[in-house]
mmCIF file of N, CA and C and ligand atoms in Angstrom:
data_model
loop_
_atom_site.group_PDB
_atom_site.id
_atom_site.type_symbol
_atom_site.label_atom_id
_atom_site.label_comp_id
_atom_site.label_asym_id
_atom_site.label_seq_id
_atom_site.Cartn_x
_atom_site.Cartn_y
_atom_site.Cartn_z
ATOM 1 N N MET K 30 1.081 -7.841 112.279
ATOM 2 C CA MET K 30 1.673 -6.498 112.296
ATOM 3 C C MET K 30 2.503 -6.303 113.564
ATOM 4 N N ARG K 31 3.651 -5.706 113.380
ATOM 5 C CA ARG K 31 4.494 -5.452 114.542
ATOM 6 C C ARG K 31 4.694 -3.952 114.707
ATOM 7 N N THR K 32 4.900 -3.558 115.922
ATOM 8 C CA THR K 32 5.085 -2.144 116.213
ATOM 9 C C THR K 32 6.416 -1.939 116.920
ATOM 10 N N CYS K 33 7.156 -0.954 116.457
ATOM 11 C CA CYS K 33 8.420 -0.630 117.119
ATOM 12 C C CYS K 33 8.105 0.037 118.455
ATOM 13 N N ASP K 34 8.675 -0.508 119.512
ATOM 14 C CA ASP K 34 8.408 0.036 120.840
ATOM 15 C C ASP K 34 9.186 1.315 121.096
ATOM 16 N N PHE K 35 10.078 1.638 120.167
ATOM 17 C CA PHE K 35 10.903 2.825 120.396
ATOM 18 C C PHE K 35 10.344 4.039 119.668
ATOM 19 N N CYS K 36 10.071 3.895 118.353
ATOM 20 C CA CYS K 36 9.599 5.046 117.581
ATOM 21 C C CYS K 36 8.131 4.913 117.207
ATOM 22 N N GLY K 37 7.515 3.756 117.497
ATOM 23 C CA GLY K 37 6.096 3.605 117.225
ATOM 24 C C GLY K 37 5.781 3.247 115.781
ATOM 25 N N ARG K 38 6.796 3.021 114.985
ATOM 26 C CA ARG K 38 6.596 2.655 113.592
ATOM 27 C C ARG K 38 5.951 1.276 113.488
ATOM 28 N N THR K 39 5.028 1.123 112.556
ATOM 29 C CA THR K 39 4.361 -0.156 112.382
ATOM 30 C C THR K 39 4.692 -0.738 111.020
ATOM 31 N N GLU K 40 4.726 -2.053 110.976
ATOM 32 C CA GLU K 40 5.032 -2.746 109.724
ATOM 33 C C GLU K 40 4.109 -3.942 109.594
ATOM 34 N N GLU K 41 3.356 -3.977 108.509
ATOM 35 C CA GLU K 41 2.407 -5.071 108.340
ATOM 36 C C GLU K 41 3.032 -6.266 107.634
ATOM 37 N N ASP K 42 4.098 -6.020 106.899
ATOM 38 C CA ASP K 42 4.742 -7.096 106.145
ATOM 39 C C ASP K 42 5.725 -7.848 107.040
ATOM 40 N N ASP K 43 5.431 -9.119 107.288
ATOM 41 C CA ASP K 43 6.298 -9.899 108.167
ATOM 42 C C ASP K 43 7.718 -9.970 107.637
ATOM 43 N N ALA K 44 7.853 -10.055 106.307
ATOM 44 C CA ALA K 44 9.184 -10.159 105.723
ATOM 45 C C ALA K 44 10.006 -8.914 106.018
ATOM 46 N N ALA K 45 9.337 -7.793 106.129
ATOM 47 C CA ALA K 45 10.051 -6.544 106.382
ATOM 48 C C ALA K 45 10.512 -6.431 107.822
ATOM 49 N N THR K 46 9.956 -7.270 108.685
ATOM 50 C CA THR K 46 10.324 -7.190 110.096
ATOM 51 C C THR K 46 11.412 -8.193 110.455
ATOM 52 N N LEU K 47 11.920 -8.881 109.437
ATOM 53 C CA LEU K 47 12.978 -9.856 109.722
ATOM 54 C C LEU K 47 14.205 -9.160 110.288
ATOM 55 N N ALA K 48 14.415 -7.917 109.875
ATOM 56 C CA ALA K 48 15.580 -7.177 110.347
ATOM 57 C C ALA K 48 15.311 -6.521 111.698
ATOM 58 N N TRP K 49 14.072 -6.599 112.138
ATOM 59 C CA TRP K 49 13.760 -6.027 113.437
ATOM 60 C C TRP K 49 14.331 -6.919 114.526
ATOM 61 N N SER K 50 14.512 -6.358 115.682
ATOM 62 C CA SER K 50 15.062 -7.143 116.773
ATOM 63 C C SER K 50 14.147 -7.063 117.989
ATOM 64 N N THR K 51 14.189 -8.106 118.774
ATOM 65 C CA THR K 51 13.407 -8.111 120.001
ATOM 66 C C THR K 51 14.327 -8.395 121.176
ATOM 67 N N SER K 52 14.004 -7.817 122.273
ATOM 68 C CA SER K 52 14.772 -8.091 123.475
ATOM 69 C C SER K 52 13.817 -8.112 124.657
ATOM 70 N N VAL K 53 14.169 -8.876 125.652
ATOM 71 C CA VAL K 53 13.329 -8.960 126.837
ATOM 72 C C VAL K 53 13.979 -8.153 127.946
ATOM 73 N N GLU K 54 13.270 -7.115 128.363
ATOM 74 C CA GLU K 54 13.794 -6.279 129.435
ATOM 75 C C GLU K 54 12.832 -6.307 130.601
ATOM 76 N N ARG K 55 13.296 -6.838 131.708
ATOM 77 C CA ARG K 55 12.468 -6.923 132.916
ATOM 78 C C ARG K 55 11.143 -7.642 132.636
ATOM 79 N N GLY K 56 11.216 -8.719 131.863
ATOM 80 C CA GLY K 56 10.030 -9.525 131.616
ATOM 81 C C GLY K 56 9.136 -9.003 130.516
ATOM 82 N N ARG K 57 9.416 -7.822 129.994
ATOM 83 C CA ARG K 57 8.597 -7.278 128.914
ATOM 84 C C ARG K 57 9.354 -7.385 127.614
ATOM 85 N N ARG K 58 8.677 -7.858 126.560
ATOM 86 C CA ARG K 58 9.337 -7.998 125.272
ATOM 87 C C ARG K 58 9.284 -6.684 124.508
ATOM 88 N N GLN K 59 10.440 -6.218 124.133
ATOM 89 C CA GLN K 59 10.544 -4.976 123.386
ATOM 90 C C GLN K 59 10.878 -5.286 121.937
ATOM 91 N N THR K 60 10.225 -4.592 121.032
ATOM 92 C CA THR K 60 10.477 -4.787 119.611
ATOM 93 C C THR K 60 11.028 -3.496 119.026
ATOM 94 N N TYR K 61 12.115 -3.627 118.272
ATOM 95 C CA TYR K 61 12.737 -2.453 117.671
ATOM 96 C C TYR K 61 12.843 -2.653 116.172
ATOM 97 N N CYS K 62 12.499 -1.616 115.420
ATOM 98 C CA CYS K 62 12.632 -1.697 113.970
ATOM 99 C C CYS K 62 14.118 -1.677 113.598
ATOM 100 N N ASP K 63 14.388 -1.908 112.323
ATOM 101 C CA ASP K 63 15.786 -2.014 111.919
ATOM 102 C C ASP K 63 16.555 -0.743 112.218
ATOM 103 N N THR K 64 15.910 0.404 112.008
ATOM 104 C CA THR K 64 16.594 1.672 112.264
ATOM 105 C C THR K 64 16.900 1.837 113.745
ATOM 106 N N CYS K 65 15.905 1.607 114.580
ATOM 107 C CA CYS K 65 16.095 1.778 116.013
ATOM 108 C C CYS K 65 17.038 0.718 116.569
ATOM 109 N N SER K 66 17.039 -0.464 115.969
ATOM 110 C CA SER K 66 17.927 -1.514 116.447
ATOM 111 C C SER K 66 19.373 -1.052 116.382
ATOM 112 N N ARG K 67 19.703 -0.424 115.242
ATOM 113 C CA ARG K 67 21.080 0.049 115.097
ATOM 114 C C ARG K 67 21.389 1.136 116.108
ATOM 115 N N GLU K 68 20.473 2.093 116.248
ATOM 116 C CA GLU K 68 20.743 3.215 117.143
ATOM 117 C C GLU K 68 20.708 2.785 118.599
ATOM 118 N N ASN K 69 19.914 1.780 118.885
ATOM 119 C CA ASN K 69 19.781 1.343 120.271
ATOM 120 C C ASN K 69 20.967 0.526 120.734
ATOM 121 N N LEU K 70 21.693 -0.053 119.792
ATOM 122 C CA LEU K 70 22.835 -0.864 120.192
ATOM 123 C C LEU K 70 23.756 -0.061 121.091
ATOM 124 N N ARG K 71 23.972 1.191 120.702
ATOM 125 C CA ARG K 71 24.853 2.022 121.519
ATOM 126 C C ARG K 71 24.186 2.410 122.829
ATOM 127 N N SER K 72 22.964 2.937 122.748
ATOM 128 C CA SER K 72 22.309 3.436 123.955
ATOM 129 C C SER K 72 21.981 2.300 124.908
ATOM 130 N N MET K 73 21.653 1.123 124.356
ATOM 131 C CA MET K 73 21.333 -0.005 125.228
ATOM 132 C C MET K 73 22.543 -0.405 126.043
ATOM 133 N N GLU K 74 23.700 -0.359 125.411
ATOM 134 C CA GLU K 74 24.908 -0.717 126.146
ATOM 135 C C GLU K 74 25.164 0.294 127.259
ATOM 136 N N GLY K 75 24.924 1.564 126.948
ATOM 137 C CA GLY K 75 25.136 2.585 127.964
ATOM 138 C C GLY K 75 24.072 2.543 129.041
ATOM 139 N N LYS K 76 22.869 2.067 128.649
ATOM 140 C CA LYS K 76 21.767 2.045 129.605
ATOM 141 C C LYS K 76 21.887 0.892 130.577
ATOM 142 N N LEU K 77 22.627 -0.126 130.192
ATOM 143 C CA LEU K 77 22.719 -1.308 131.047
ATOM 144 C C LEU K 77 23.218 -0.937 132.436
ATOM 145 N N ASP K 78 24.198 -0.055 132.458
ATOM 146 C CA ASP K 78 24.785 0.282 133.749
ATOM 147 C C ASP K 78 23.762 0.931 134.680
ATOM 148 N N SER K 79 23.047 1.939 134.159
ATOM 149 C CA SER K 79 22.109 2.647 135.027
ATOM 150 C C SER K 79 20.932 1.744 135.407
ATOM 151 N N ASP K 80 20.478 0.919 134.468
ATOM 152 C CA ASP K 80 19.369 0.033 134.782
ATOM 153 C C ASP K 80 19.771 -1.041 135.787
ATOM 154 N N PHE K 81 20.998 -1.465 135.674
ATOM 155 C CA PHE K 81 21.464 -2.537 136.543
ATOM 156 C C PHE K 81 21.386 -2.117 138.006
ATOM 157 N N TRP K 82 21.722 -0.909 138.294
ATOM 158 C CA TRP K 82 21.686 -0.441 139.667
ATOM 159 C C TRP K 82 20.290 0.006 140.003
HETATM 160 ZN ZN1 LIG Z 27 11.788 2.203 115.488
#
């Protein structure tokens, strides 16, 4: 079972999580469901600048 680190949604079916994405931020692995992955693409790009500094 995987849990979305953004909205807390859980999915027990591994096949359903194929569309989920993972990213490593500061050594911690973040998992995003398909919905959050799409929405995060924009915010993650904008967040890079503030996190970088
Ligand atoms: Zn989510």
